[in-house]
Coordinates of C-alpha atoms and ligand atoms in Angstrom, one line a residue:
M1 CA 50.7 121.9 -66.9
I2 CA 54.4 121.7 -67.1
T3 CA 56.0 123.2 -63.9
G4 CA 59.7 122.2 -64.6
K5 CA 59.9 120.8 -61.1
N6 CA 61.0 117.4 -59.9
Y7 CA 58.6 114.9 -58.3
I8 CA 60.1 113.7 -55.0
G9 CA 57.4 111.2 -54.5
K10 CA 54.1 113.1 -54.7
E11 CA 55.8 116.5 -53.9
L12 CA 56.8 118.9 -56.6
S13 CA 60.2 120.3 -55.7
A14 CA 62.6 122.8 -57.3
K15 CA 65.3 123.5 -54.7
G16 CA 68.1 124.0 -57.2
S17 CA 68.9 127.1 -59.2
D18 CA 70.4 125.3 -62.2
T19 CA 67.9 125.1 -65.0
Y20 CA 67.7 123.8 -68.6
S21 CA 65.1 123.8 -71.4
T22 CA 64.1 121.2 -73.9
F23 CA 64.3 121.7 -77.6
D24 CA 62.0 121.7 -80.6
P25 CA 64.1 120.2 -83.4
K26 CA 61.6 121.1 -86.1
L27 CA 61.5 124.8 -85.2
N28 CA 65.2 124.5 -84.3
L29 CA 64.4 126.5 -81.1
K30 CA 64.4 125.9 -77.4
T31 CA 61.0 125.3 -75.9
D32 CA 59.7 127.8 -73.4
W33 CA 59.7 125.2 -70.6
T34 CA 62.4 125.5 -68.0
F35 CA 63.4 122.5 -65.8
H36 CA 65.1 122.6 -62.4
E37 CA 68.0 120.2 -62.1
A38 CA 67.6 117.9 -59.1
T39 CA 69.9 118.8 -56.2
K40 CA 71.8 116.4 -54.1
E41 CA 69.2 116.9 -51.3
E42 CA 66.4 116.1 -53.7
I43 CA 68.1 112.9 -54.9
D44 CA 68.6 111.8 -51.3
A45 CA 65.0 112.7 -50.5
A46 CA 63.7 110.6 -53.5
A47 CA 65.9 107.7 -52.4
D48 CA 64.8 107.9 -48.8
K49 CA 61.1 108.0 -49.8
A50 CA 61.7 105.1 -52.2
Q51 CA 63.3 103.0 -49.5
E52 CA 60.5 103.7 -47.1
A53 CA 57.8 103.0 -49.8
F54 CA 59.5 99.7 -50.5
Q55 CA 58.8 98.4 -47.0
R56 CA 55.1 98.5 -47.8
Y57 CA 55.0 98.2 -51.6
K58 CA 57.0 94.9 -51.7
S59 CA 54.3 93.0 -49.9
F60 CA 51.2 94.4 -51.8
S61 CA 49.2 91.7 -53.5
G62 CA 49.5 91.2 -57.3
E63 CA 45.9 92.5 -57.6
K64 CA 46.7 95.8 -55.8
K65 CA 49.9 96.4 -57.9
A66 CA 47.9 95.5 -61.0
E67 CA 45.3 98.2 -60.2
F68 CA 48.1 100.7 -59.9
L69 CA 49.5 99.8 -63.3
V70 CA 46.1 99.9 -65.0
A71 CA 45.5 103.3 -63.3
I72 CA 48.8 104.7 -64.7
A73 CA 47.6 103.6 -68.2
E74 CA 44.3 105.4 -67.7
E75 CA 45.9 108.5 -66.3
I76 CA 48.3 108.7 -69.3
E77 CA 45.3 108.4 -71.7
A78 CA 43.5 111.1 -69.7
L79 CA 46.3 113.5 -70.4
G80 CA 45.0 113.6 -73.9
D81 CA 46.2 115.9 -76.7
P82 CA 48.5 118.1 -74.5
L83 CA 50.7 115.1 -73.9
I84 CA 50.8 114.2 -77.6
D85 CA 51.6 117.9 -78.5
T86 CA 54.4 118.0 -75.9
Y87 CA 55.9 114.7 -77.2
I88 CA 55.8 116.1 -80.8
R89 CA 57.4 119.4 -79.8
E90 CA 60.2 117.8 -77.8
S91 CA 61.0 115.0 -80.2
G92 CA 60.1 116.2 -83.7
L93 CA 58.5 112.8 -84.2
P94 CA 55.1 112.8 -86.1
E95 CA 51.7 112.5 -84.4
G96 CA 51.0 109.0 -85.7
R97 CA 54.2 107.8 -84.0
A98 CA 53.4 109.6 -80.8
K99 CA 49.9 108.0 -80.6
G100 CA 51.2 104.6 -81.6
E101 CA 54.0 104.7 -78.9
R102 CA 51.5 105.9 -76.3
G103 CA 49.3 102.9 -77.1
R104 CA 52.2 100.6 -76.8
T105 CA 53.2 102.1 -73.5
M106 CA 49.6 101.7 -72.1
G107 CA 49.5 98.2 -73.5
Q108 CA 52.8 97.3 -71.7
L109 CA 51.4 98.6 -68.4
R110 CA 48.2 96.5 -68.9
A111 CA 50.3 93.4 -69.9
F112 CA 52.2 93.6 -66.6
A113 CA 48.9 94.0 -64.7
D114 CA 47.7 90.8 -66.4
L115 CA 50.9 89.0 -65.4
L116 CA 50.4 90.1 -61.7
R117 CA 46.8 89.0 -61.7
E118 CA 47.7 85.6 -63.1
G119 CA 50.5 85.4 -60.5
S120 CA 52.6 82.4 -61.5
W121 CA 55.5 84.6 -62.6
V122 CA 57.0 84.4 -59.1
E123 CA 58.2 80.9 -59.9
A124 CA 57.0 79.2 -56.7
T125 CA 58.9 76.0 -56.3
I126 CA 58.2 73.6 -53.4
D127 CA 60.1 70.5 -52.3
T128 CA 58.2 69.0 -49.5
A129 CA 59.9 67.5 -46.5
Q130 CA 60.7 63.7 -46.3
P131 CA 61.3 63.2 -42.6
E132 CA 61.7 59.4 -43.1
R133 CA 64.4 59.8 -45.8
E134 CA 67.6 57.7 -45.1
P135 CA 70.3 58.3 -44.2
M136 CA 69.3 62.0 -43.6
P137 CA 65.7 63.4 -43.4
K138 CA 64.9 65.9 -46.2
V139 CA 63.9 69.4 -45.1
D140 CA 60.9 71.4 -46.5
L141 CA 62.1 74.0 -49.0
R142 CA 60.0 76.6 -50.7
K143 CA 61.4 79.2 -53.1
M144 CA 60.0 82.2 -54.9
L145 CA 61.0 85.5 -56.4
V146 CA 61.0 88.7 -54.3
P147 CA 61.7 92.3 -55.3
I148 CA 65.2 93.7 -54.8
G149 CA 64.4 97.4 -53.8
P150 CA 64.3 100.9 -55.4
I151 CA 65.3 101.0 -59.0
A152 CA 66.8 103.9 -60.9
V153 CA 65.5 104.2 -64.5
F154 CA 67.2 106.0 -67.4
G155 CA 65.1 106.4 -70.5
A156 CA 66.3 106.8 -74.1
S157 CA 65.9 109.9 -76.2
N158 CA 64.3 108.0 -79.1
F159 CA 61.3 106.6 -77.2
P160 CA 59.9 109.3 -75.0
F161 CA 57.0 107.1 -74.0
A162 CA 57.8 103.4 -74.4
F163 CA 61.4 103.4 -73.2
S164 CA 61.2 106.3 -70.8
T165 CA 59.3 107.6 -67.7
A166 CA 56.5 105.0 -67.8
G167 CA 58.2 102.7 -70.3
G168 CA 59.1 99.1 -70.0
D169 CA 61.7 99.5 -67.3
T170 CA 59.4 101.5 -65.0
A171 CA 56.4 99.2 -65.7
S172 CA 58.4 96.0 -65.1
A173 CA 60.0 97.3 -61.9
L174 CA 56.7 98.5 -60.4
A175 CA 55.2 95.1 -61.4
A176 CA 58.0 93.3 -59.6
G177 CA 57.3 95.3 -56.4
C178 CA 60.1 97.8 -56.7
P179 CA 59.7 101.6 -56.3
V180 CA 61.2 103.6 -59.2
I181 CA 63.2 106.8 -59.4
V182 CA 63.4 108.1 -63.0
K183 CA 66.3 110.2 -64.2
S184 CA 64.3 112.2 -66.7
H185 CA 65.7 112.4 -70.2
P186 CA 66.8 116.0 -70.9
L187 CA 65.5 115.9 -74.5
H188 CA 61.9 115.2 -73.3
S189 CA 61.6 116.4 -69.7
G190 CA 58.3 118.1 -70.4
T191 CA 56.8 114.8 -71.7
G192 CA 58.5 113.1 -68.7
E193 CA 56.9 115.5 -66.2
L194 CA 53.4 115.0 -67.7
I195 CA 53.8 111.2 -67.6
S196 CA 55.1 111.5 -64.0
S197 CA 52.0 113.5 -63.0
A198 CA 49.9 110.6 -64.4
I199 CA 51.9 108.1 -62.4
I200 CA 51.6 110.1 -59.2
K201 CA 47.8 110.5 -59.7
A202 CA 47.5 106.8 -60.3
A203 CA 49.5 106.1 -57.1
E204 CA 47.3 108.3 -55.0
R205 CA 44.1 106.9 -56.5
T206 CA 45.1 103.3 -55.8
G207 CA 46.6 103.9 -52.3
M208 CA 50.3 103.4 -53.1
P209 CA 52.8 104.6 -50.6
D210 CA 54.4 108.0 -51.2
G211 CA 57.8 107.5 -52.8
V212 CA 56.8 104.5 -55.0
F213 CA 57.7 106.8 -57.9
S214 CA 59.9 109.9 -58.2
N215 CA 61.1 111.9 -61.3
L216 CA 64.4 113.8 -61.2
N217 CA 65.3 116.4 -63.9
S218 CA 68.8 116.7 -65.2
S219 CA 70.6 117.7 -68.3
G220 CA 74.0 116.3 -67.4
I221 CA 75.4 113.1 -66.1
E222 CA 75.9 114.0 -62.4
V223 CA 72.3 113.4 -61.2
G224 CA 72.3 109.9 -62.8
Q225 CA 75.7 109.1 -61.4
R226 CA 74.7 110.1 -57.9
L227 CA 71.6 108.1 -58.2
V228 CA 73.4 104.9 -59.3
M229 CA 75.9 105.4 -56.4
H230 CA 73.1 106.0 -53.9
P231 CA 73.2 103.2 -51.2
K232 CA 69.4 103.0 -51.2
V233 CA 69.2 102.3 -54.9
K234 CA 69.3 98.5 -55.6
G235 CA 69.2 98.2 -59.3
V236 CA 69.4 100.2 -62.6
G237 CA 67.5 100.1 -65.8
F238 CA 69.0 101.9 -68.7
T239 CA 68.2 102.3 -72.4
G240 CA 70.5 104.4 -74.5
S241 CA 74.0 104.5 -75.9
I242 CA 76.8 102.0 -75.4
K243 CA 78.9 104.8 -73.9
G244 CA 76.3 105.8 -71.3
G245 CA 75.3 102.2 -70.4
T246 CA 78.8 100.9 -69.9
A247 CA 79.7 104.0 -67.8
L248 CA 76.8 103.4 -65.4
Y249 CA 77.5 99.7 -65.4
Q250 CA 81.1 100.3 -64.3
L251 CA 80.0 102.9 -61.7
A252 CA 77.5 100.4 -60.2
N253 CA 80.3 97.8 -59.9
E254 CA 82.6 100.3 -58.1
R255 CA 80.0 100.8 -55.3
D256 CA 80.7 99.3 -51.8
E257 CA 77.7 97.2 -52.5
P258 CA 77.6 96.6 -56.3
I259 CA 74.2 96.5 -57.8
P260 CA 72.8 95.1 -61.1
V261 CA 72.6 97.4 -64.1
F262 CA 70.4 96.2 -67.0
A263 CA 71.6 98.4 -69.8
E264 CA 70.0 97.9 -73.2
M265 CA 72.3 99.7 -75.7
G266 CA 73.1 100.2 -79.3
S267 CA 73.3 97.6 -82.1
I268 CA 73.9 97.4 -85.8
N269 CA 71.6 94.5 -86.3
P270 CA 73.3 92.5 -89.1
V271 CA 71.1 91.2 -91.9
V272 CA 72.4 88.2 -94.0
A273 CA 71.0 88.1 -97.5
L274 CA 71.4 84.5 -98.8
P275 CA 71.5 84.0 -102.6
S276 CA 67.9 82.9 -103.1
A277 CA 66.5 86.0 -101.3
L278 CA 68.4 88.3 -103.7
M279 CA 67.6 86.2 -106.8
D280 CA 63.9 85.8 -106.1
K281 CA 62.9 88.9 -104.2
G282 CA 65.9 91.2 -104.3
D283 CA 63.9 94.2 -105.5
D284 CA 61.3 93.7 -102.8
W285 CA 63.9 93.4 -100.1
A286 CA 65.7 96.4 -101.3
K287 CA 62.5 98.5 -101.0
Q288 CA 61.6 97.1 -97.6
Y289 CA 65.1 97.7 -96.3
A290 CA 65.2 101.3 -97.6
G291 CA 62.0 101.9 -95.5
S292 CA 63.4 100.0 -92.5
I293 CA 66.7 102.1 -92.5
M294 CA 64.7 105.3 -92.7
L295 CA 62.0 104.4 -90.1
G296 CA 61.9 107.0 -87.3
G297 CA 64.8 108.9 -88.9
G298 CA 66.9 105.8 -88.4
Q299 CA 66.7 106.4 -84.7
F300 CA 65.9 102.9 -83.7
C301 CA 68.1 100.5 -81.7
T302 CA 67.0 97.8 -84.2
N303 CA 67.9 99.8 -87.3
P304 CA 69.5 97.5 -89.9
G305 CA 73.0 99.1 -89.9
L306 CA 74.7 96.2 -91.7
I307 CA 73.7 94.1 -94.7
L308 CA 75.8 91.1 -95.7
G309 CA 75.7 89.3 -99.0
M310 CA 77.9 87.2 -101.2
E311 CA 79.3 88.6 -104.4
S312 CA 76.9 87.9 -107.3
H313 CA 74.9 89.8 -110.0
S314 CA 71.9 89.6 -107.8
L315 CA 73.8 91.3 -104.9
D316 CA 74.9 94.1 -107.4
R317 CA 71.3 94.5 -108.4
F318 CA 70.1 94.6 -104.8
V319 CA 72.6 97.2 -103.9
D320 CA 71.7 99.3 -106.9
T321 CA 68.0 99.1 -106.1
L322 CA 68.5 99.8 -102.4
G323 CA 70.4 102.9 -103.3
K324 CA 67.7 104.1 -105.7
E325 CA 64.9 103.3 -103.3
I326 CA 66.4 105.0 -100.3
E327 CA 67.4 108.2 -102.2
Q328 CA 63.7 108.6 -103.1
L329 CA 62.5 108.7 -99.5
E330 CA 61.9 111.9 -97.7
P331 CA 64.5 112.6 -95.0
T332 CA 63.2 113.2 -91.5
C333 CA 64.0 115.5 -88.6
M334 CA 66.2 114.0 -85.9
L335 CA 65.5 114.3 -82.2
H336 CA 68.0 117.1 -81.4
P337 CA 70.8 119.1 -83.0
D338 CA 73.4 117.1 -80.9
I339 CA 72.0 113.8 -82.2
H340 CA 72.0 115.2 -85.8
R341 CA 75.6 116.4 -85.3
N342 CA 76.7 113.0 -84.0
Y343 CA 75.0 111.4 -87.0
E344 CA 76.8 113.6 -89.5
K345 CA 80.1 113.1 -87.7
G346 CA 79.7 109.3 -87.7
K347 CA 78.6 109.2 -91.3
Q348 CA 81.5 111.3 -92.5
E349 CA 84.0 109.3 -90.5
L350 CA 82.9 106.0 -91.9
S351 CA 82.6 107.4 -95.4
G352 CA 86.3 108.2 -95.3
E353 CA 87.4 104.7 -94.3
Q354 CA 89.5 102.8 -96.7
G355 CA 87.6 100.6 -99.2
T356 CA 84.2 102.1 -98.6
H357 CA 82.2 103.5 -101.6
V358 CA 78.9 105.3 -101.7
V359 CA 75.7 103.4 -102.7
A360 CA 73.3 106.2 -101.8
D361 CA 73.7 109.7 -100.5
Y362 CA 70.8 112.1 -100.2
E363 CA 72.4 115.4 -101.1
S364 CA 69.5 117.8 -101.7
E365 CA 69.2 120.6 -99.2
V366 CA 67.3 120.0 -96.0
A367 CA 65.9 121.9 -93.0
P368 CA 68.0 122.1 -89.8
N369 CA 68.2 118.8 -87.9
V370 CA 67.0 116.7 -90.9
A371 CA 69.2 113.6 -91.4
Q372 CA 70.2 112.9 -95.0
Q373 CA 70.3 109.2 -95.5
K374 CA 73.4 107.4 -96.6
V375 CA 74.4 103.8 -97.6
L376 CA 77.9 102.6 -98.1
A377 CA 79.3 99.4 -99.5
V378 CA 82.6 97.7 -98.6
K379 CA 84.3 94.4 -99.4
G380 CA 84.3 91.7 -96.7
S381 CA 88.1 91.7 -96.5
D382 CA 88.1 95.5 -95.8
F383 CA 85.3 95.2 -93.3
L384 CA 87.2 92.4 -91.4
Q385 CA 90.3 94.6 -91.0
N386 CA 88.5 97.7 -89.8
T387 CA 86.5 97.5 -86.7
K388 CA 85.5 101.2 -87.0
L389 CA 83.0 100.0 -89.6
H390 CA 81.4 97.7 -87.0
Q391 CA 80.2 100.7 -84.8
E392 CA 76.6 102.0 -84.7
V393 CA 75.9 105.3 -86.6
F394 CA 72.6 106.3 -84.9
G395 CA 70.5 107.5 -87.8
P396 CA 69.4 106.5 -91.4
F397 CA 72.7 104.9 -92.3
S398 CA 73.7 101.4 -93.3
I399 CA 76.7 99.5 -94.8
V400 CA 76.5 96.7 -97.3
V401 CA 79.3 94.2 -96.9
R402 CA 80.2 92.2 -100.1
C403 CA 81.7 88.9 -99.0
K404 CA 83.5 86.8 -101.5
D405 CA 81.8 83.6 -100.3
A406 CA 80.0 81.9 -97.3
G407 CA 83.3 81.4 -95.5
E408 CA 84.1 85.1 -95.5
L409 CA 80.6 85.9 -94.5
E410 CA 80.9 83.6 -91.5
K411 CA 84.2 85.2 -90.6
V412 CA 82.5 88.6 -90.6
L413 CA 79.8 87.4 -88.3
N414 CA 82.3 85.9 -86.0
K415 CA 84.1 89.2 -85.8
L416 CA 81.0 91.3 -84.8
E417 CA 80.2 92.3 -81.3
G418 CA 76.9 91.2 -79.6
Q419 CA 73.7 92.5 -81.2
L420 CA 70.1 92.9 -80.3
T421 CA 68.9 91.3 -83.6
G422 CA 70.2 89.3 -86.6
T423 CA 68.2 88.6 -89.7
I424 CA 68.4 85.9 -92.4
L425 CA 66.8 86.5 -95.8
G426 CA 66.5 83.4 -97.8
S427 CA 64.7 80.1 -98.1
A428 CA 64.1 77.4 -95.4
D429 CA 66.5 75.1 -97.4
E430 CA 69.2 77.7 -97.3
V431 CA 68.9 77.9 -93.5
V432 CA 69.8 74.2 -93.4
K433 CA 72.5 74.5 -96.1
H434 CA 74.2 77.5 -94.5
D435 CA 73.8 76.2 -90.9
T436 CA 77.3 77.4 -89.8
V437 CA 76.5 81.0 -91.0
V438 CA 73.1 80.8 -89.2
D439 CA 74.8 79.5 -86.1
A440 CA 77.5 82.3 -86.2
L441 CA 74.7 84.9 -86.4
R442 CA 72.6 83.2 -83.7
S443 CA 75.5 83.2 -81.3
K444 CA 75.8 87.0 -81.5
V445 CA 72.1 88.1 -81.1
G446 CA 69.1 88.1 -78.8
R447 CA 66.5 87.8 -81.5
I448 CA 67.0 86.0 -84.9
I449 CA 64.5 86.9 -87.6
F450 CA 63.7 85.0 -90.8
N451 CA 62.6 86.9 -93.9
G452 CA 61.7 90.2 -92.2
V453 CA 63.1 93.5 -91.0
P454 CA 64.5 94.0 -87.5
T455 CA 62.6 97.3 -86.9
G456 CA 59.4 96.8 -85.0
V457 CA 59.6 95.1 -81.6
E458 CA 56.4 93.1 -80.6
V459 CA 55.6 93.4 -76.9
C460 CA 54.7 89.9 -75.8
P461 CA 56.0 87.3 -73.4
A462 CA 58.1 85.5 -76.0
M463 CA 60.0 88.7 -77.1
Q464 CA 63.7 88.9 -76.4
H465 CA 65.1 92.4 -76.5
G466 CA 68.7 92.3 -75.3
G467 CA 71.7 90.4 -76.6
P468 CA 75.3 89.6 -75.8
F469 CA 77.5 92.6 -74.7
P470 CA 77.5 95.4 -75.8
A471 CA 73.9 95.1 -77.0
S472 CA 73.1 94.7 -73.4
T473 CA 75.0 94.2 -70.1
D474 CA 73.2 90.9 -69.3
S475 CA 72.1 88.8 -72.3
R476 CA 70.1 86.5 -70.0
F477 CA 67.4 89.1 -69.6
T478 CA 65.0 91.2 -71.8
S479 CA 63.8 94.8 -71.5
V480 CA 60.7 94.2 -73.6
G481 CA 57.9 91.8 -72.8
T482 CA 56.6 90.7 -69.4
S483 CA 59.7 88.6 -68.6
A484 CA 61.4 92.0 -68.1
A485 CA 60.1 91.9 -64.5
R486 CA 62.5 89.0 -63.9
R487 CA 65.4 91.6 -63.7
W488 CA 64.1 93.2 -60.5
V489 CA 63.7 90.1 -58.3
R490 CA 65.8 87.6 -56.6
P491 CA 65.0 84.1 -55.4
V492 CA 64.5 83.4 -51.7
A493 CA 64.2 79.9 -50.3
F494 CA 62.2 79.3 -47.0
Q495 CA 63.5 76.3 -45.1
N496 CA 61.1 74.5 -42.7
W497 CA 59.2 77.8 -42.4
P498 CA 56.1 78.0 -40.2
A499 CA 53.1 77.4 -42.5
A500 CA 51.1 80.4 -41.3
S501 CA 54.0 82.8 -42.0
L502 CA 54.7 81.6 -45.6
P503 CA 53.9 84.0 -48.4
D504 CA 50.6 83.1 -50.1
A505 CA 52.4 81.9 -53.2
L506 CA 54.1 79.1 -51.1
K507 CA 51.3 78.0 -48.8
D508 CA 50.0 74.4 -49.0
A509 CA 46.5 75.6 -49.9
N510 CA 47.7 77.6 -52.9
P511 CA 45.3 80.5 -52.2
L512 CA 46.4 82.4 -55.3
G513 CA 45.6 79.4 -57.5
I514 CA 48.9 79.8 -59.3
S515 CA 51.0 77.3 -61.2
R516 CA 53.9 76.0 -59.1
I517 CA 56.5 73.3 -59.3
V518 CA 55.7 70.9 -56.4
D519 CA 58.1 68.0 -55.9
G520 CA 59.2 68.3 -59.5
Q521 CA 55.7 68.5 -61.1
H522 CA 54.1 71.6 -62.6
T523 CA 50.7 71.9 -60.9
D524 CA 48.2 74.5 -59.6
A525 CA 46.8 72.0 -57.1
K526 CA 46.9 72.3 -53.3
I527 CA 49.4 70.2 -51.4
Ligands
NAP1 P1 72.3 108.3 -74.1 O1 73.0 109.5 -74.5 O2 73.1 107.2 -73.6 O3 71.3 108.8 -72.9 C1 70.4 108.0 -72.1 C2 70.3 108.5 -70.7 O4 71.5 108.2 -70.0 C3 70.2 110.0 -70.6 O5 69.3 110.3 -69.6 C4 71.6 110.4 -70.3 O6 71.6 111.6 -69.5 C5 72.1 109.3 -69.4 N1 73.5 109.1 -69.5 C6 74.3 108.9 -70.6 N2 75.5 108.7 -70.3 C7 75.6 108.8 -68.9 C8 76.7 108.7 -68.0 N3 77.9 108.5 -68.4 N4 76.4 108.9 -66.7 C9 75.1 109.1 -66.3 N5 74.1 109.2 -67.1 C10 74.3 109.1 -68.4 O7 71.3 107.7 -75.2 P2 70.2 108.4 -76.1 O8 70.8 109.4 -77.0 O9 69.1 108.8 -75.2 O10 69.6 107.1 -76.9 C11 70.2 106.8 -78.2 C12 70.9 105.5 -78.1 O11 70.1 104.5 -77.4 C13 71.3 104.8 -79.4 O12 72.6 104.3 -79.3 C14 70.3 103.6 -79.5 O13 70.7 102.6 -80.3 C15 70.1 103.3 -78.1 N6 68.8 102.7 -77.8 C16 68.8 101.4 -77.4 C17 67.6 100.7 -77.2 C18 67.5 99.3 -76.7 O14 66.5 98.8 -76.4 N7 68.6 98.6 -76.6 C19 66.4 101.4 -77.4 C20 66.4 102.7 -77.8 C21 67.7 103.3 -78.0 P3 72.1 113.0 -70.1 O15 71.6 113.1 -71.5 O16 71.6 114.0 -69.2 O17 73.6 112.9 -70.1

């Protein structure tokens, strides 16, 4: 049942009188759920509890934390159809997507549990003492990763499960040993409350300290700002817009004690179509890209918002086919009237920019909040001069840039901001022939794709989801895949530490049986 209250640890709380409702974009109506904005006192209480919980939670074994994560996945599944129905009502997204995203979210939680059980992720590194070393004896040094403290998590509107309440940021922070306080997304606070109830149940079932998880409702920016400024919060995970992520990043850096903000933000995901791709498979790629631009109503951070090619007949044909293919596709409902309004605004603004012309424009009448897809084309020289065309339009929108040659294409890539992904369509030989173009693209992105579409982010250890700013605030880390836990830890070195008091990961006997680096060698042996 949705109560509209905040979770301050395991307590449901509604101390404030300010309320808001979520919205059903398909019915174009508010839902009948009312949510209580978290008050200053509730934010403080959540942070106090998180800090207290941290004192115990940080030293729980990998096995115990793994049990908690698996229990969260089980409790999410146990919520059954009411959870799926709430997701669909609050997002307008279809049932298949809801179930797929729920599966992905449970899979992520289980993947982090496996990481904890295996245990080597703490990067135990041991340099044994050399008391006889001349001219100075060498000390015994043992280093491993330890959790940083309570983490504030901000989810994105477009992934109510996988990038929200129990999404990758929460799962990775809990895996790392950090309590989590979620700032609930106002577009799916009902979904968020149900998921929170599953996390609380799992915490109680597996003996976690009260405060290991809290969920705060809010429909404005104040609760999130206060949370980021709270002295007991030690890190921030954010998925959302460039505007929101950079605002929180700046705020965190203005604190007396600055804290890390890992913000994964927007991206236009450039796609470079090399000549052979368009000559040999241009129609196929046009069809695939029409589908990729439209996927999820275009509301994906990996949406291909920019396609670059070199002037040729095959580029003309590709553009023509892309336009025809995308106009045939059924437009879909966006997440919220505000997101739809922003989409329309962005689309209109860019359509009015000098040198752009329309490739495809779905003009038939649609229901409220349904996004009509649009594709524009522009010459490379115009694109280079106008950075407005480089910005993300969140929705089913893309721009094809017609470059006069490979040199201009490279210039365009060099002018772009950092991106989550970049894609090369072509042959293996062309990757070699156009190595400077490929290099220009690679230097801008976190993931480079060959002959595919950027939408669809596999959750696995080798995934990189995050790129140079502004795609993310720290391109050295990922928000997807098990290495996402690396964001919530810091290394600590123990020098000449008493053997009995060392953490298990650093003991001579290696009781966890993990892989370590001992005197420069990878090994799981005892010392
Ligand atoms: P958003 O408007 O930035 O909102 C995200 C969350 O941050 C919300 O809870 C929002 O709270 C909060 N927030 C935003 N600005 C804030 C501020 N100045 N201070 C405090 N809190 C603030 O983004 P969205 O509409 O949910 O998501 C769409 C965007 O996310 C797109 O640009 C998309 O490309 C990007 N995205 C990126 C990824 C990725 O992995 N990189 C994944 C999915 C989506 P309020 O709504 O209450 O203000």
